[in-house]
Coordinates of C-alpha atoms and ligand atoms in Angstrom, one line a residue:
M1 CA 17.4 -32.5 -7.6
I2 CA 19.7 -30.9 -6.0
P3 CA 18.7 -28.5 -3.3
F4 CA 18.6 -25.1 -4.4
D5 CA 21.4 -22.6 -3.8
A6 CA 21.4 -19.3 -5.4
A7 CA 25.2 -18.8 -5.2
V8 CA 25.8 -22.2 -7.2
V9 CA 23.2 -21.1 -9.5
R10 CA 24.1 -18.2 -10.4
R11 CA 27.3 -19.4 -11.9
D12 CA 25.2 -20.8 -14.9
F13 CA 24.5 -17.1 -15.7
P14 CA 28.2 -15.8 -17.2
I15 CA 26.8 -12.5 -18.1
L16 CA 26.3 -11.5 -14.4
D17 CA 30.3 -11.7 -13.7
Q18 CA 31.1 -8.6 -14.9
L19 CA 31.5 -5.3 -13.6
V20 CA 29.1 -2.0 -14.7
H21 CA 31.1 1.5 -14.4
G22 CA 33.8 -0.9 -12.3
K23 CA 31.6 -2.1 -9.9
P24 CA 30.2 -6.3 -9.7
L25 CA 27.0 -6.0 -11.4
V26 CA 23.5 -6.4 -9.4
Y27 CA 21.2 -7.6 -11.7
L28 CA 17.5 -6.5 -10.7
D29 CA 15.5 -6.2 -13.9
N30 CA 14.3 -9.6 -14.5
A31 CA 11.0 -8.8 -14.9
A32 CA 12.0 -6.7 -18.3
T33 CA 14.1 -9.8 -19.2
A34 CA 15.8 -12.3 -17.1
Q35 CA 19.4 -13.6 -18.2
K36 CA 20.3 -16.6 -19.8
P37 CA 22.2 -19.7 -18.1
R38 CA 24.8 -21.0 -20.7
A39 CA 22.6 -24.1 -21.3
V40 CA 20.3 -21.9 -23.5
I41 CA 23.1 -19.7 -24.7
D42 CA 25.2 -23.4 -25.8
A43 CA 21.9 -24.6 -27.4
I44 CA 21.7 -21.6 -29.3
S45 CA 25.2 -21.7 -30.8
N46 CA 25.1 -25.2 -30.8
Y47 CA 21.9 -25.2 -33.2
Y48 CA 23.6 -22.3 -35.8
L49 CA 27.2 -24.3 -35.2
S50 CA 26.2 -27.6 -36.3
G51 CA 21.8 -28.3 -36.8
N52 CA 20.7 -24.9 -38.7
A53 CA 18.1 -25.5 -41.7
N54 CA 14.8 -24.8 -42.1
I55 CA 11.9 -27.3 -40.9
H56 CA 9.2 -29.4 -42.4
R57 CA 9.7 -29.9 -45.8
G58 CA 13.1 -30.9 -46.0
V59 CA 14.2 -34.2 -47.0
H60 CA 18.0 -33.3 -46.1
L61 CA 19.5 -34.4 -42.6
L62 CA 20.1 -31.0 -41.4
S63 CA 15.8 -29.9 -42.0
E64 CA 15.2 -33.1 -40.4
R65 CA 17.3 -32.7 -37.4
A66 CA 15.9 -29.2 -37.4
T67 CA 12.4 -30.4 -37.2
A68 CA 13.0 -32.4 -34.9
G69 CA 14.4 -29.8 -32.6
Y70 CA 11.8 -27.6 -33.3
E71 CA 9.1 -30.1 -32.8
G72 CA 10.6 -31.6 -29.9
A73 CA 10.7 -28.3 -27.9
R74 CA 7.0 -28.4 -28.8
L75 CA 6.5 -31.7 -26.7
V76 CA 8.9 -30.0 -23.8
V77 CA 6.8 -26.9 -23.9
Q78 CA 3.5 -28.7 -23.5
K79 CA 5.0 -30.8 -20.6
F80 CA 5.9 -27.4 -18.7
L81 CA 2.7 -26.2 -19.0
N82 CA 1.1 -29.5 -18.5
A83 CA -1.2 -29.1 -21.7
R84 CA -3.3 -32.1 -22.8
E85 CA -2.3 -32.0 -26.6
S86 CA 1.1 -30.7 -28.2
R87 CA -1.2 -29.3 -30.9
E88 CA -2.4 -26.7 -28.4
I89 CA 1.1 -25.1 -28.0
V90 CA 1.4 -22.1 -30.7
F91 CA 5.0 -20.8 -31.5
V92 CA 5.0 -17.1 -31.4
R93 CA 7.4 -13.9 -30.6
G94 CA 6.4 -13.3 -27.3
T95 CA 3.5 -12.3 -24.9
T96 CA 2.3 -9.4 -26.8
E97 CA 2.2 -11.3 -30.5
A98 CA 0.4 -14.6 -28.5
I99 CA -2.7 -12.1 -27.1
N100 CA -2.5 -10.4 -30.1
L101 CA -3.7 -13.4 -32.1
V102 CA -5.9 -14.0 -29.9
A103 CA -7.6 -10.4 -29.8
N104 CA -7.4 -10.9 -33.9
A105 CA -8.4 -14.4 -34.1
Y106 CA -10.8 -15.1 -31.4
A107 CA -12.4 -12.1 -30.5
R108 CA -12.6 -9.8 -33.3
P109 CA -14.3 -12.2 -35.5
L110 CA -17.1 -12.6 -32.5
L111 CA -17.5 -9.4 -31.2
R112 CA -20.5 -7.4 -31.8
P113 CA -21.6 -4.1 -30.6
G114 CA -22.3 -3.8 -27.0
D115 CA -20.3 -7.0 -26.5
E116 CA -17.8 -6.6 -23.2
I117 CA -14.2 -8.0 -22.8
V118 CA -13.1 -7.7 -18.9
V119 CA -9.2 -6.8 -18.0
S120 CA -8.2 -5.2 -15.2
I121 CA -6.4 -1.9 -13.9
L122 CA -2.8 -3.7 -13.6
E123 CA -2.5 -5.2 -17.1
H124 CA 0.5 -4.4 -19.2
H125 CA -0.5 -2.6 -22.2
S126 CA -0.1 -5.8 -24.0
N127 CA -3.1 -7.0 -22.4
F128 CA -5.0 -3.9 -22.6
V129 CA -3.8 -2.2 -26.1
P130 CA -5.5 -5.2 -28.1
W131 CA -8.4 -5.3 -26.7
K132 CA -9.0 -1.7 -27.0
M133 CA -8.3 -2.1 -30.6
A134 CA -10.4 -5.1 -31.1
C135 CA -13.0 -3.4 -29.2
E136 CA -12.7 -0.3 -31.1
A137 CA -13.1 -2.2 -34.5
T138 CA -16.3 -3.8 -32.8
G139 CA -18.2 -1.8 -31.2
A140 CA -18.1 -4.0 -28.2
V141 CA -17.1 -2.3 -24.8
L142 CA -13.9 -2.7 -22.2
R143 CA -14.3 -3.3 -18.6
V144 CA -11.6 -2.7 -16.5
V145 CA -11.9 -4.6 -12.6
P146 CA -10.2 -2.2 -10.1
M147 CA -8.0 -3.1 -7.4
T148 CA -7.5 -2.0 -3.9
D149 CA -5.1 0.7 -2.8
A150 CA -2.5 -2.7 -1.9
G151 CA -2.7 -3.8 -5.6
E152 CA -5.4 -6.5 -5.4
L153 CA -8.0 -7.2 -8.0
R154 CA -11.2 -6.7 -6.6
M155 CA -12.6 -10.1 -6.9
D156 CA -16.6 -8.4 -6.1
E157 CA -16.5 -6.0 -8.4
Y158 CA -14.9 -9.0 -11.2
E159 CA -18.0 -10.9 -10.4
R160 CA -20.0 -8.4 -10.8
M161 CA -19.0 -7.5 -14.4
L162 CA -19.1 -10.8 -15.7
G163 CA -22.6 -11.0 -17.7
D164 CA -24.6 -11.6 -20.4
R165 CA -22.6 -9.8 -23.0
T166 CA -18.9 -10.5 -21.4
R167 CA -17.4 -12.3 -24.5
L168 CA -13.6 -12.7 -23.0
V169 CA -11.8 -12.3 -19.4
A170 CA -8.1 -11.3 -20.1
L171 CA -6.1 -10.9 -17.0
G172 CA -2.7 -10.7 -15.9
H173 CA -1.7 -13.9 -13.9
L174 CA 1.3 -11.8 -11.9
S175 CA 1.7 -8.0 -12.4
N176 CA 4.7 -6.9 -13.4
A177 CA 4.5 -3.7 -12.0
L178 CA 3.5 -4.2 -8.1
G179 CA 4.0 -7.8 -8.2
T180 CA 0.7 -8.8 -7.1
I181 CA -0.4 -12.8 -7.8
N182 CA -3.8 -12.7 -8.7
P183 CA -6.2 -15.8 -7.9
A184 CA -5.8 -17.3 -11.2
A185 CA -8.2 -20.6 -10.8
E186 CA -10.9 -18.3 -8.8
I187 CA -11.0 -16.0 -12.3
V188 CA -11.4 -18.8 -13.8
R189 CA -14.0 -20.7 -12.1
L190 CA -16.7 -17.1 -11.8
A191 CA -16.0 -17.0 -15.5
H192 CA -16.5 -20.1 -16.6
A193 CA -19.9 -20.4 -14.3
R194 CA -21.5 -18.2 -16.7
G195 CA -19.7 -19.7 -19.7
I196 CA -17.1 -17.2 -20.3
P197 CA -13.4 -18.4 -22.0
V198 CA -10.5 -17.3 -19.8
L199 CA -7.0 -16.0 -21.2
L200 CA -4.2 -15.1 -18.4
D201 CA -1.0 -13.5 -19.1
G202 CA 1.5 -15.4 -17.7
A203 CA 4.6 -13.3 -18.9
Q204 CA 5.6 -13.2 -15.1
A205 CA 4.4 -15.9 -13.6
V206 CA 5.9 -18.8 -15.6
P207 CA 9.4 -18.0 -14.4
H208 CA 8.3 -17.8 -10.9
M209 CA 5.8 -20.6 -10.4
K210 CA 4.5 -24.3 -11.5
V211 CA 1.4 -23.2 -14.0
D212 CA -0.7 -26.1 -15.0
V213 CA -2.9 -24.8 -17.6
A214 CA -5.4 -28.3 -17.2
A215 CA -5.5 -27.5 -13.4
L216 CA -5.8 -24.0 -14.0
D217 CA -8.6 -25.0 -16.8
C218 CA -7.9 -21.3 -18.7
D219 CA -8.7 -21.1 -22.3
F220 CA -5.4 -19.1 -23.5
Y221 CA -2.4 -18.8 -21.7
A222 CA 0.5 -16.6 -23.1
F223 CA 4.4 -16.3 -22.2
S224 CA 7.4 -15.1 -23.9
G225 CA 10.6 -16.8 -23.4
H226 CA 13.1 -14.2 -22.6
K227 CA 11.6 -13.4 -19.1
L228 CA 11.6 -17.2 -18.5
F229 CA 16.0 -17.3 -18.9
G230 CA 15.4 -18.2 -22.9
P231 CA 15.6 -16.0 -25.9
T232 CA 14.1 -12.8 -26.8
G233 CA 12.0 -13.3 -29.7
I234 CA 10.2 -16.4 -29.3
G235 CA 7.2 -17.0 -26.8
V236 CA 4.1 -19.2 -26.9
L237 CA 0.6 -19.3 -26.7
Y238 CA -1.4 -21.9 -25.1
G239 CA -4.8 -22.4 -26.2
K240 CA -7.7 -25.3 -26.0
A241 CA -7.5 -27.1 -29.3
E242 CA -11.2 -27.4 -29.4
L243 CA -11.4 -22.9 -29.2
M244 CA -8.3 -22.7 -31.6
D245 CA -9.9 -25.3 -33.9
R246 CA -12.6 -23.2 -34.5
M247 CA -10.1 -20.0 -34.6
P248 CA -9.3 -18.8 -38.2
P249 CA -6.0 -17.7 -38.9
W250 CA -4.6 -14.4 -38.4
Q251 CA -1.5 -14.6 -40.8
G252 CA -1.5 -16.2 -43.9
G253 CA 1.8 -17.6 -45.8
G254 CA 3.9 -20.7 -45.7
D255 CA 3.6 -23.9 -43.7
M256 CA -0.5 -22.6 -42.1
I257 CA -2.1 -23.6 -45.6
S258 CA -2.7 -27.8 -46.6
S259 CA -3.4 -26.5 -50.2
V260 CA -3.2 -23.2 -52.2
T261 CA -5.0 -22.8 -55.8
L262 CA -5.7 -19.9 -57.4
E263 CA -9.5 -20.6 -56.6
E264 CA -9.1 -21.2 -53.0
V265 CA -6.6 -21.6 -50.0
R266 CA -7.4 -24.3 -47.2
Y267 CA -5.7 -24.4 -43.9
N268 CA -3.4 -26.3 -42.3
T269 CA -4.3 -28.0 -38.4
L270 CA -3.5 -26.8 -35.7
P271 CA -0.6 -25.7 -34.5
A272 CA 0.8 -25.1 -38.1
K273 CA -2.4 -23.0 -39.0
F274 CA -1.1 -20.1 -36.7
E275 CA 2.7 -21.1 -37.1
A276 CA 2.9 -18.8 -40.9
G277 CA 6.6 -18.7 -42.2
T278 CA 9.9 -19.4 -41.2
P279 CA 9.8 -19.3 -37.2
D280 CA 12.2 -18.5 -35.2
I281 CA 14.0 -22.1 -35.0
A282 CA 17.1 -21.0 -32.8
G283 CA 14.7 -19.6 -30.2
V284 CA 12.4 -22.6 -30.1
V285 CA 15.3 -24.3 -29.7
G286 CA 16.7 -21.9 -27.1
L287 CA 13.2 -21.6 -25.3
A288 CA 13.3 -25.6 -25.1
A289 CA 16.8 -25.6 -23.7
A290 CA 15.7 -22.7 -20.8
I291 CA 12.7 -25.1 -19.8
E292 CA 14.6 -28.5 -19.1
Y293 CA 17.5 -25.9 -17.5
L294 CA 14.4 -25.2 -15.1
N295 CA 13.6 -28.6 -14.9
G296 CA 16.7 -29.0 -12.5
I297 CA 15.9 -26.6 -10.7
D298 CA 13.6 -27.1 -7.4
M299 CA 11.4 -24.1 -8.5
E300 CA 9.7 -23.7 -4.8
A301 CA 12.6 -23.2 -3.2
A302 CA 13.7 -20.8 -6.0
S303 CA 10.7 -19.1 -5.8
A304 CA 10.3 -19.0 -1.4
H305 CA 14.1 -17.3 -1.7
E306 CA 13.2 -14.5 -4.4
I307 CA 9.9 -13.6 -2.2
A308 CA 12.4 -13.5 0.6
L309 CA 14.9 -11.3 -1.0
A310 CA 12.0 -9.1 -1.8
R311 CA 10.4 -9.0 1.7
Y312 CA 13.7 -8.7 3.0
A313 CA 14.7 -5.8 0.5
E314 CA 11.1 -4.4 1.6
A315 CA 12.2 -4.4 4.9
K316 CA 15.1 -2.4 4.8
L317 CA 13.4 0.3 2.3
S318 CA 10.8 0.5 5.0
E319 CA 13.4 2.0 6.9
F320 CA 13.9 5.2 4.8
D321 CA 11.7 7.3 5.6
D322 CA 11.0 9.2 2.0
V323 CA 10.6 6.2 0.6
K324 CA 7.1 5.1 -0.5
L325 CA 6.9 1.0 -1.4
V326 CA 3.5 0.8 -4.0
G327 CA 1.6 -2.6 -4.0
R328 CA 1.3 -4.3 -0.6
A329 CA -0.8 -7.0 -1.6
A330 CA -1.1 -10.4 0.5
K331 CA 0.3 -13.0 -2.0
K332 CA 3.1 -11.0 -3.8
A333 CA 6.0 -12.5 -6.2
G334 CA 9.8 -10.7 -6.2
I335 CA 9.2 -7.4 -6.9
V336 CA 9.5 -4.1 -5.2
S337 CA 8.1 -1.0 -6.4
F338 CA 8.7 2.4 -4.9
V339 CA 8.7 6.2 -5.1
M340 CA 10.9 8.3 -3.0
T341 CA 9.8 11.8 -2.5
S342 CA 13.6 13.5 -2.5
A343 CA 13.9 12.0 -5.9
H344 CA 12.4 10.9 -9.3
P345 CA 12.5 7.4 -10.6
H346 CA 14.8 8.7 -13.7
D347 CA 17.3 10.1 -11.4
I348 CA 17.2 6.9 -8.9
G349 CA 17.9 4.8 -11.8
T350 CA 20.5 6.2 -12.9
I351 CA 22.3 6.6 -9.9
L352 CA 21.5 3.1 -9.4
D353 CA 23.0 2.4 -12.4
R354 CA 26.6 4.0 -11.5
E355 CA 26.7 1.4 -8.8
G356 CA 26.6 -0.9 -10.7
V357 CA 22.8 -2.0 -10.0
A358 CA 20.2 -1.6 -12.9
I359 CA 16.8 -1.2 -11.7
R360 CA 14.2 -0.4 -14.3
T361 CA 12.0 2.8 -13.5
G362 CA 9.1 4.1 -15.4
H363 CA 5.6 3.3 -16.2
H364 CA 6.7 -0.7 -17.2
C365 CA 3.6 0.0 -20.1
C366 CA 1.1 0.2 -17.3
Q367 CA 0.2 3.5 -17.8
P368 CA -3.7 3.3 -16.6
L369 CA -2.2 1.7 -13.6
M370 CA 0.1 4.5 -13.0
H371 CA -2.7 7.0 -13.2
R372 CA -4.9 4.5 -10.8
L373 CA -1.9 5.2 -8.4
G374 CA -1.6 8.4 -9.0
V375 CA 2.3 8.6 -10.0
P376 CA 3.8 8.9 -13.3
A377 CA 6.2 6.5 -12.3
T378 CA 8.2 4.2 -10.4
A379 CA 11.4 2.2 -9.6
R380 CA 11.2 -1.1 -10.0
A381 CA 13.7 -4.2 -8.5
S382 CA 12.8 -7.8 -9.8
L383 CA 14.3 -10.6 -8.1
A384 CA 15.5 -13.8 -10.1
F385 CA 17.0 -17.3 -8.3
Y386 CA 20.3 -16.2 -9.0
N387 CA 20.0 -13.0 -7.0
T388 CA 21.4 -13.0 -3.3
R389 CA 21.0 -11.1 0.0
E390 CA 24.4 -9.2 -1.2
D391 CA 22.6 -7.9 -4.8
V392 CA 19.6 -6.7 -2.4
D393 CA 22.4 -5.1 0.2
R394 CA 24.1 -3.1 -2.1
F395 CA 20.4 -2.0 -3.6
V396 CA 20.0 -0.9 -0.5
D397 CA 23.2 0.9 -0.3
A398 CA 22.9 2.8 -3.3
L399 CA 19.6 4.0 -2.7
G400 CA 21.0 6.0 0.2
Q401 CA 23.5 7.2 -2.1
V402 CA 20.3 8.5 -3.6
R403 CA 19.2 9.9 -0.7
K404 CA 22.8 11.9 0.2
M405 CA 22.2 13.4 -3.0
F406 CA 18.6 14.4 -3.1
G407 CA 17.4 13.9 0.6
Ligands
LIG1 C1 3.1 -9.3 -17.3 C2 3.2 -8.4 -19.1 N1 2.5 -9.3 -20.1 C3 3.2 -9.3 -21.4 C4 4.1 -8.5 -21.5 C5 4.8 -8.5 -22.5 O1 5.8 -9.1 -22.9 P1 6.8 -9.0 -24.3 O2 7.5 -7.6 -24.5 O3 7.8 -10.5 -24.0 O4 5.9 -9.7 -25.5 C6 5.2 -8.1 -20.5 C7 6.4 -7.4 -20.4 O5 7.3 -6.9 -19.6 C8 4.5 -8.3 -18.8 O6 5.6 -8.1 -17.6

């Protein structure tokens, strides 16, 4: 593996080399979606140029090729997550769909009035709303783990919440809004000690750290391709075979059946049982290309680089007397969330855009968290390994412009 160098890997991402409002683009919105390396763009393009066909039932060469690409990608994901079996990897549209699958096919049939699901105040809406919906449909209760003012999960409260009625824990691995890295292994250990299964929302974790589902021993793990430098519209649900075998399908259609008569439908085995209809084959091919690209990068060094840049940005921002950093967890990824007393986050984002700097502003799909923080919105810069110190300096300089206009 070649030593990590942000300036070198950056060249693999053609989109970064462009002007925005006449200024070189500084892309700091990676938590919303990451940019794609040429290897991913080429894999998708080659698939459509020479390999496009529907999968699984075709006898012609292109269909066989597409099926091999699709099922080969499942092995790539299995290895990436260190799952025991490839049938534990289900392709879905993204993290949102993965969590909805578990909420509908695992939780809803199981939940009785008074049962409990545990989430936290840090969750993205996609790891909150599906559970709220499941609770409303069944009479179950949503328990919400609070956080400290620094943005860390209150593990003492979490442990206290786990009880006889807890049917599932569903927690984020890494907070998109604050960057907090949750103690995933400890979360699983405490739940399993009481026989409670755990789903981890890994949407923000997989692009920034090595995730090993066997070592974590989580029961479900969800992530999206597009945050992992792959295409949009594709994601993964990992689930332990012994749990997913027992779950009913949640969507009916082609591929998820083994036989259909007028009287009876028999369902397919894993993973096809959860992959009804023609999937996003090109998306799967692109996702595998993204993972293979990442396999060539020293992810530990890349992650250390991102974190160092974020801490550098935070040190610079703390020199601004009108900036308040939001989220000061001890274990934190490359996410810098902040508010300014002089300007609304929306204005910050708009002015930064004019300077060529792309950040995200708003509630980050975490309204309960914003409520807890007592702010309607934050501005968020989120880093990827292709960002450089120069990007951060441009970001900080652009914030200086905001101050000049509003301060
Ligand atoms: C922590 C977290 N969970 C879930 C999601 C939802 O991912 P998707 O929209 O790709 O389904 C996101 C997206 O921002 C996220 O950051």
